Coordinates of C-alpha atoms and ligand atoms in Angstrom, one line a residue:
X1 CA 55.1 13.6 172.6
X2 CA 55.4 14.2 176.4
X3 CA 55.6 17.3 178.6
X4 CA 58.7 18.5 180.3
X5 CA 57.4 17.4 183.7
X6 CA 57.5 13.8 182.5
X7 CA 53.8 13.2 182.4
X8 CA 53.3 11.1 179.3
X9 CA 49.9 12.2 178.0
X10 CA 47.8 9.9 175.9
X11 CA 50.1 7.4 174.0
X12 CA 50.8 7.7 170.3
X13 CA 48.5 5.7 168.1
X14 CA 49.5 2.6 166.1
X15 CA 51.4 3.4 162.9
X16 CA 50.0 4.5 159.5
X17 CA 48.6 1.6 157.5
X18 CA 47.2 -0.3 160.5
X19 CA 43.5 -0.5 161.5
X20 CA 41.4 -2.0 164.3
X21 CA 39.0 -3.4 161.6
X22 CA 39.7 -6.6 159.6
X23 CA 41.4 -6.1 156.2
X24 CA 38.8 -5.9 153.5
X25 CA 36.0 -4.6 155.8
X26 CA 34.9 -2.3 153.0
X27 CA 35.6 -4.6 150.0
X28 CA 32.8 -4.1 147.5
X29 CA 31.6 -0.9 149.2
X30 CA 31.8 2.6 147.8
X31 CA 32.2 5.6 150.1
X32 CA 31.2 9.1 148.9
X33 CA 33.2 11.8 150.6
X34 CA 32.3 15.5 150.2
X35 CA 35.4 17.7 150.4
X36 CA 37.4 14.5 150.3
X37 CA 40.3 16.0 148.3
X38 CA 42.0 17.8 151.1
X39 CA 42.7 17.9 154.8
X40 CA 40.6 15.7 157.1
X41 CA 38.2 14.6 154.4
X42 CA 41.1 13.2 152.5
X43 CA 42.5 11.5 155.6
X44 CA 39.1 9.9 156.2
X45 CA 38.8 8.8 152.6
X46 CA 42.2 7.2 152.7
X47 CA 41.3 5.0 155.7
X48 CA 38.2 3.7 154.0
X49 CA 40.3 3.0 150.9
X50 CA 42.9 1.1 152.9
X51 CA 40.1 -1.2 154.0
X52 CA 39.0 -2.0 150.5
X53 CA 36.4 0.7 149.7
X54 CA 36.1 2.4 146.3
X55 CA 36.0 6.2 146.9
X56 CA 34.0 9.0 145.3
X57 CA 35.5 12.4 146.0
X58 CA 33.1 15.4 145.5
X59 CA 34.5 18.9 145.6
X60 CA 34.0 22.3 143.9
X61 CA 37.7 22.6 143.1
X62 CA 39.5 20.7 140.3
X63 CA 42.7 21.0 142.2
X64 CA 41.2 19.4 145.2
X65 CA 39.7 16.6 143.0
X66 CA 43.1 15.9 141.6
X67 CA 44.6 15.8 145.0
X68 CA 41.9 13.4 146.2
X69 CA 42.4 11.1 143.2
X70 CA 46.1 11.0 143.7
X71 CA 45.8 10.2 147.5
X72 CA 43.4 7.3 146.9
X73 CA 45.3 5.9 144.0
X74 CA 48.4 6.0 146.2
X75 CA 46.8 3.4 148.5
X76 CA 45.8 1.3 145.5
X77 CA 42.1 1.8 145.7
X78 CA 39.5 2.7 143.0
X79 CA 38.5 6.3 142.8
X80 CA 36.1 8.6 141.0
X81 CA 36.0 12.3 141.3
X82 CA 33.0 14.6 140.7
X83 CA 32.8 18.3 140.6
X84 CA 30.0 19.4 142.8
X85 CA 28.8 22.4 144.8
X86 CA 26.8 20.8 147.6
X87 CA 24.6 24.0 147.8
X88 CA 23.2 23.0 144.4
X89 CA 20.6 20.2 144.7
X90 CA 20.8 19.4 141.0
X91 CA 24.6 19.2 141.1
X92 CA 24.3 16.9 144.0
X93 CA 21.9 14.6 142.1
X94 CA 24.3 14.6 139.1
X95 CA 27.2 13.7 141.4
X96 CA 25.4 10.7 142.7
X97 CA 24.5 9.7 139.1
X98 CA 28.2 9.8 138.2
X99 CA 29.0 7.8 141.3
X100 CA 26.4 5.2 140.5
X101 CA 27.5 4.9 136.9
X102 CA 31.0 4.1 138.0
X103 CA 30.5 2.0 141.1
X104 CA 26.8 1.6 141.9
X105 CA 25.1 3.3 144.8
X106 CA 27.6 4.3 147.5
X107 CA 26.9 2.5 150.8
X108 CA 28.6 5.2 152.9
X109 CA 28.3 8.9 152.8
X110 CA 30.8 11.2 154.6
X111 CA 29.5 14.7 154.8
X112 CA 32.8 16.4 155.4
X113 CA 32.7 19.6 153.2
X114 CA 32.2 22.7 155.2
X115 CA 32.9 26.5 154.9
X116 CA 34.6 28.5 157.5
X117 CA 36.7 31.6 158.3
X118 CA 37.2 33.5 161.5
X119 CA 35.3 36.7 162.0
X120 CA 33.7 38.8 164.7
X121 CA 30.0 38.2 164.4
X122 CA 29.2 41.9 163.9
X123 CA 31.6 42.0 160.9
X124 CA 29.9 39.2 159.0
X125 CA 28.1 40.4 155.9
X126 CA 24.7 38.9 155.3
X127 CA 26.2 37.0 152.4
X128 CA 29.2 35.8 154.4
X129 CA 26.8 34.3 157.0
X130 CA 24.6 32.8 154.3
X131 CA 27.5 31.3 152.5
X132 CA 28.9 29.4 155.5
X133 CA 25.4 28.2 156.6
X134 CA 24.5 27.3 153.1
X135 CA 27.6 25.1 152.5
X136 CA 27.9 23.6 156.0
X137 CA 24.3 23.0 157.0
X138 CA 22.2 23.2 153.9
X139 CA 24.8 21.4 151.8
X140 CA 25.0 18.6 154.4
X141 CA 21.2 18.2 154.3
X142 CA 21.0 18.2 150.5
X143 CA 23.7 15.6 150.1
X144 CA 22.1 13.4 152.9
X145 CA 18.7 13.8 151.3
X146 CA 19.9 12.7 147.9
X147 CA 21.8 9.7 149.3
X148 CA 18.9 8.6 151.6
X149 CA 16.2 8.9 148.8
X150 CA 18.3 6.6 146.6
X151 CA 18.7 4.1 149.4
X152 CA 15.0 4.3 150.4
X153 CA 14.0 3.7 146.8
X154 CA 16.4 0.8 146.5
X155 CA 15.6 -0.7 150.0
X156 CA 19.3 -0.9 150.7
X157 CA 21.0 -0.3 154.1
X158 CA 23.5 2.6 154.3
X159 CA 25.5 4.7 156.7
X160 CA 26.1 8.5 157.0
X161 CA 28.9 10.1 158.9
X162 CA 28.6 13.9 159.4
X163 CA 31.8 15.7 160.3
X164 CA 31.0 18.2 163.0
X165 CA 32.7 20.5 165.5
X166 CA 32.6 20.7 169.3
X167 CA 31.5 24.3 169.2
X168 CA 28.1 22.8 168.2
X169 CA 27.7 22.3 171.9
X170 CA 29.7 25.2 173.3
X171 CA 29.2 28.0 170.9
X172 CA 32.2 29.2 168.9
X173 CA 33.3 32.8 169.5
X174 CA 34.9 34.1 166.3
X175 CA 33.0 31.5 164.3
X176 CA 29.3 32.3 164.9
X177 CA 28.3 31.2 161.4
X178 CA 30.1 27.9 161.4
X179 CA 29.2 27.1 165.1
X180 CA 25.5 27.7 164.4
X181 CA 25.7 25.6 161.2
X182 CA 27.6 22.8 163.0
X183 CA 25.0 22.8 165.8
X184 CA 22.4 22.3 163.0
X185 CA 24.5 19.4 161.6
X186 CA 24.7 17.7 165.0
X187 CA 20.9 18.1 165.4
X188 CA 20.3 16.6 161.9
X189 CA 22.3 13.5 163.0
X190 CA 19.8 13.0 165.8
X191 CA 16.7 13.6 163.7
X192 CA 17.8 11.7 160.6
X193 CA 19.0 8.7 162.6
X194 CA 15.4 8.3 163.9
X195 CA 13.7 9.0 160.7
X196 CA 15.8 6.7 158.5
X197 CA 16.8 4.0 161.0
X198 CA 13.7 2.0 160.2
X199 CA 14.8 1.9 156.6
X200 CA 18.3 0.7 157.5
X201 CA 20.1 4.0 157.3
X202 CA 22.5 4.7 160.2
X203 CA 23.4 8.4 160.8
X204 CA 26.3 9.5 163.1
X205 CA 28.5 12.5 163.7
X206 CA 32.2 12.7 164.0
X207 CA 33.9 15.7 165.6
X208 CA 37.7 16.2 165.1
X209 CA 39.8 18.0 167.6
X210 CA 43.1 19.5 166.6
X211 CA 44.6 17.6 163.7
X212 CA 47.1 19.9 162.1
X213 CA 47.3 19.4 158.3
X214 CA 48.8 21.2 155.4
X215 CA 45.4 22.1 153.9
X216 CA 44.2 24.3 156.8
X217 CA 43.3 27.7 155.5
X218 CA 45.8 30.4 156.3
X219 CA 43.3 32.3 158.5
X220 CA 42.4 29.3 160.6
X221 CA 46.0 28.2 161.0
X222 CA 47.2 31.7 161.8
X223 CA 44.4 32.0 164.4
X224 CA 45.5 28.8 166.0
X225 CA 49.2 29.9 165.9
X226 CA 48.3 33.2 167.5
X227 CA 46.5 31.4 170.3
X228 CA 49.1 28.7 170.9
X229 CA 52.3 29.4 168.9
X230 CA 53.5 27.2 166.0
X231 CA 51.4 24.2 165.2
X232 CA 54.0 21.7 166.5
X233 CA 53.9 23.6 169.9
X234 CA 50.2 22.9 170.6
X235 CA 50.7 19.6 172.3
X236 CA 51.1 20.9 175.8
X237 CA 47.8 22.8 175.4
X238 CA 45.8 19.6 175.0
X239 CA 44.9 17.3 177.9
X240 CA 46.3 14.4 175.8
X241 CA 49.7 16.3 175.7
X242 CA 49.6 15.7 171.9
X243 CA 47.6 16.7 168.9
X244 CA 45.7 14.2 166.8
X245 CA 47.1 12.1 164.1
X246 CA 44.9 12.2 161.0
X247 CA 44.6 8.4 160.8
X248 CA 42.9 8.4 164.2
X249 CA 40.0 10.4 162.8
X250 CA 39.9 8.1 159.8
X251 CA 39.8 5.0 162.1
X252 CA 36.9 6.5 164.0
X253 CA 35.0 7.2 160.7
X254 CA 35.6 3.7 159.4
X255 CA 34.4 2.2 162.7
X256 CA 31.2 4.2 162.7
X257 CA 30.2 3.1 159.2
X258 CA 31.3 -0.5 159.7
X259 CA 29.3 -3.6 160.4
X260 CA 30.7 -3.5 164.0
X261 CA 28.9 -0.3 164.8
X262 CA 25.5 -1.2 163.3
X263 CA 23.7 -0.4 166.6
X264 CA 25.3 3.0 167.0
X265 CA 23.1 5.6 165.4
X266 CA 22.3 9.2 166.2
X267 CA 25.6 9.6 168.1
X268 CA 28.2 12.2 167.6
X269 CA 31.7 10.9 168.5
X270 CA 34.3 13.5 169.6
X271 CA 37.9 12.6 168.7
X272 CA 39.9 15.2 170.5
X273 CA 41.6 13.8 173.6
X274 CA 39.0 15.6 175.8
X275 CA 40.2 19.0 174.7
X276 CA 36.7 20.4 174.3
X277 CA 35.9 19.6 177.9
X278 CA 38.8 21.6 179.2
X279 CA 36.7 24.3 180.8
X280 CA 37.2 25.4 184.4
X281 CA 36.3 28.4 186.6
X282 CA 39.7 29.8 186.0
X283 CA 40.3 30.2 182.3
X284 CA 42.9 32.4 180.5
X285 CA 42.1 36.1 180.6
X286 CA 39.4 37.3 178.2
X287 CA 40.6 38.7 174.9
X288 CA 37.8 39.9 172.6
X289 CA 37.4 38.3 169.2
X290 CA 38.1 41.7 167.7
X291 CA 41.4 41.8 169.6
X292 CA 42.3 38.2 168.7
X293 CA 41.7 39.0 165.0
X294 CA 43.4 42.4 165.2
X295 CA 40.3 44.2 164.1
X296 CA 40.3 47.3 166.2
X297 CA 37.2 49.1 167.5
X298 CA 33.9 48.4 165.7
X299 CA 32.8 51.3 163.6
X300 CA 29.2 51.3 162.2
X301 CA 30.4 52.4 158.7
X302 CA 32.5 49.2 158.5
Ligands
LIG401 C1 35.2 37.5 155.8 C2 34.6 36.3 153.9 C3 35.8 35.6 154.0 C4 36.7 35.9 155.1 C5 34.6 34.9 152.3 N1 33.9 35.9 152.9 N2 35.7 34.7 153.0 N3 34.3 37.3 154.9 N4 36.4 36.8 156.0 N5 37.8 35.2 155.2 C6 32.6 36.4 152.5 C7 32.7 37.1 151.1 O1 33.2 38.4 151.3 C8 31.3 37.1 150.6 O2 30.5 38.0 151.3 C9 30.8 35.7 151.2 O3 31.7 35.4 152.3 C10 30.9 34.7 150.1 O4 32.2 34.6 149.6 P1 32.5 33.8 148.3 O5 34.0 33.9 148.1 O6 31.7 34.2 147.2 O7 32.0 32.4 148.7 P2 32.4 31.0 148.3 O8 33.5 30.9 147.2 O9 31.2 30.2 147.9 O10 33.1 30.4 149.6 C11 34.2 31.0 150.2 C12 34.6 30.3 151.6 C13 34.9 28.9 151.3 C14 33.3 30.4 152.5 C15 35.7 31.1 152.2 O11 35.8 28.8 150.2 C16 35.5 28.2 152.5 O12 35.0 28.1 153.5 N6 36.7 27.7 152.4 C17 37.4 27.1 153.5 C18 37.0 25.6 153.6 C19 37.5 25.0 154.8 O13 38.7 25.1 155.1 N7 36.6 24.3 155.6 C20 37.0 23.5 156.7 C21 37.0 24.4 157.9 S1 37.4 23.6 159.4 P3 30.2 39.4 150.5 O14 29.3 40.2 151.4 O15 31.5 40.1 150.3 O16 29.5 39.1 149.2 C22 36.1 23.8 160.4 C23 36.1 23.2 161.8 C24 36.3 24.2 162.9 O17 35.1 24.3 160.0 C25 37.6 24.8 163.0 C26 37.7 25.6 164.2 C27 39.0 26.5 164.3

């Protein structure tokens, strides 16, 4: 993709099915991916599978589990799916039991599952706030805790990759709940990397930029379209002059958890072509979140 002025932007990545890592890098390993049945979680799971990993997909939705299973089988890897609400510590324990029964203890955990929808902060009900924080932050902690306890008990090395968001640093107008939760997730990366490093557990974060995919929720996709037109027209709004290809995120995840990244821990890697740093003194005119979402004036009885 290039702009009309002829500036090329960042080059397109190598094709699907290629990798910077040697074939078989993950042979014999199992990777546990929360929310791995759809969207970016599925894209990450696929890249681990291509490199030889067996995959465990955890999700609340049987449809998402079926989609995850099909995607992993399509690249010829072994897959187990487990129904799990990551807010429920007992369910998380049962999901790891099922994973261990099938493949042994997973060596890699990808905390990808997250809740999100756009809303002006003042319109969020207490339960809406709690739900997003509970899934995104508390769920990430509960799954990390279960995974780490099993590795600490076994004395085995492991790697965690937490999927984050750049509004963990910047704040996220229209996404107060998710931005606050993702800031917590980023902070957890830094804490847990230090606590668990001495026991051989590496903890990193991975932040996606704009990777359009068919599983985006309608309200997030519509918000993006309202801000920048149809998804395929977003390229010239990115410093890279293109959006991300999902495999690029998967490659980053597979690198972070690989033997070649053993000395990288406590780091959050942003894969967004520098889009989140595109802040200047002259930004587009301010539109309130209420106006962006077509909410009208705030009324106390709402
Ligand atoms: C306002 C909403 C809402 C919405 C749910 N709620 N959806 N409020 N707008 N669109 C409120 C409900 O009214 C309820 O509050 C409370 O949230 C809990 O709703 P439930 O439906 O009972 O919760 P649950 O089924 O547990 O979870 C629903 C969900 C979740 C939070 C919407 O299914 C979800 O997040 N799905 C999307 C997952 C996803 O796409 N994640 C990746 C996002 S990407 P009341 O008060 O009525 O009880 C990302 C990166 C950043 O995060 C992207 C930046 C653009």
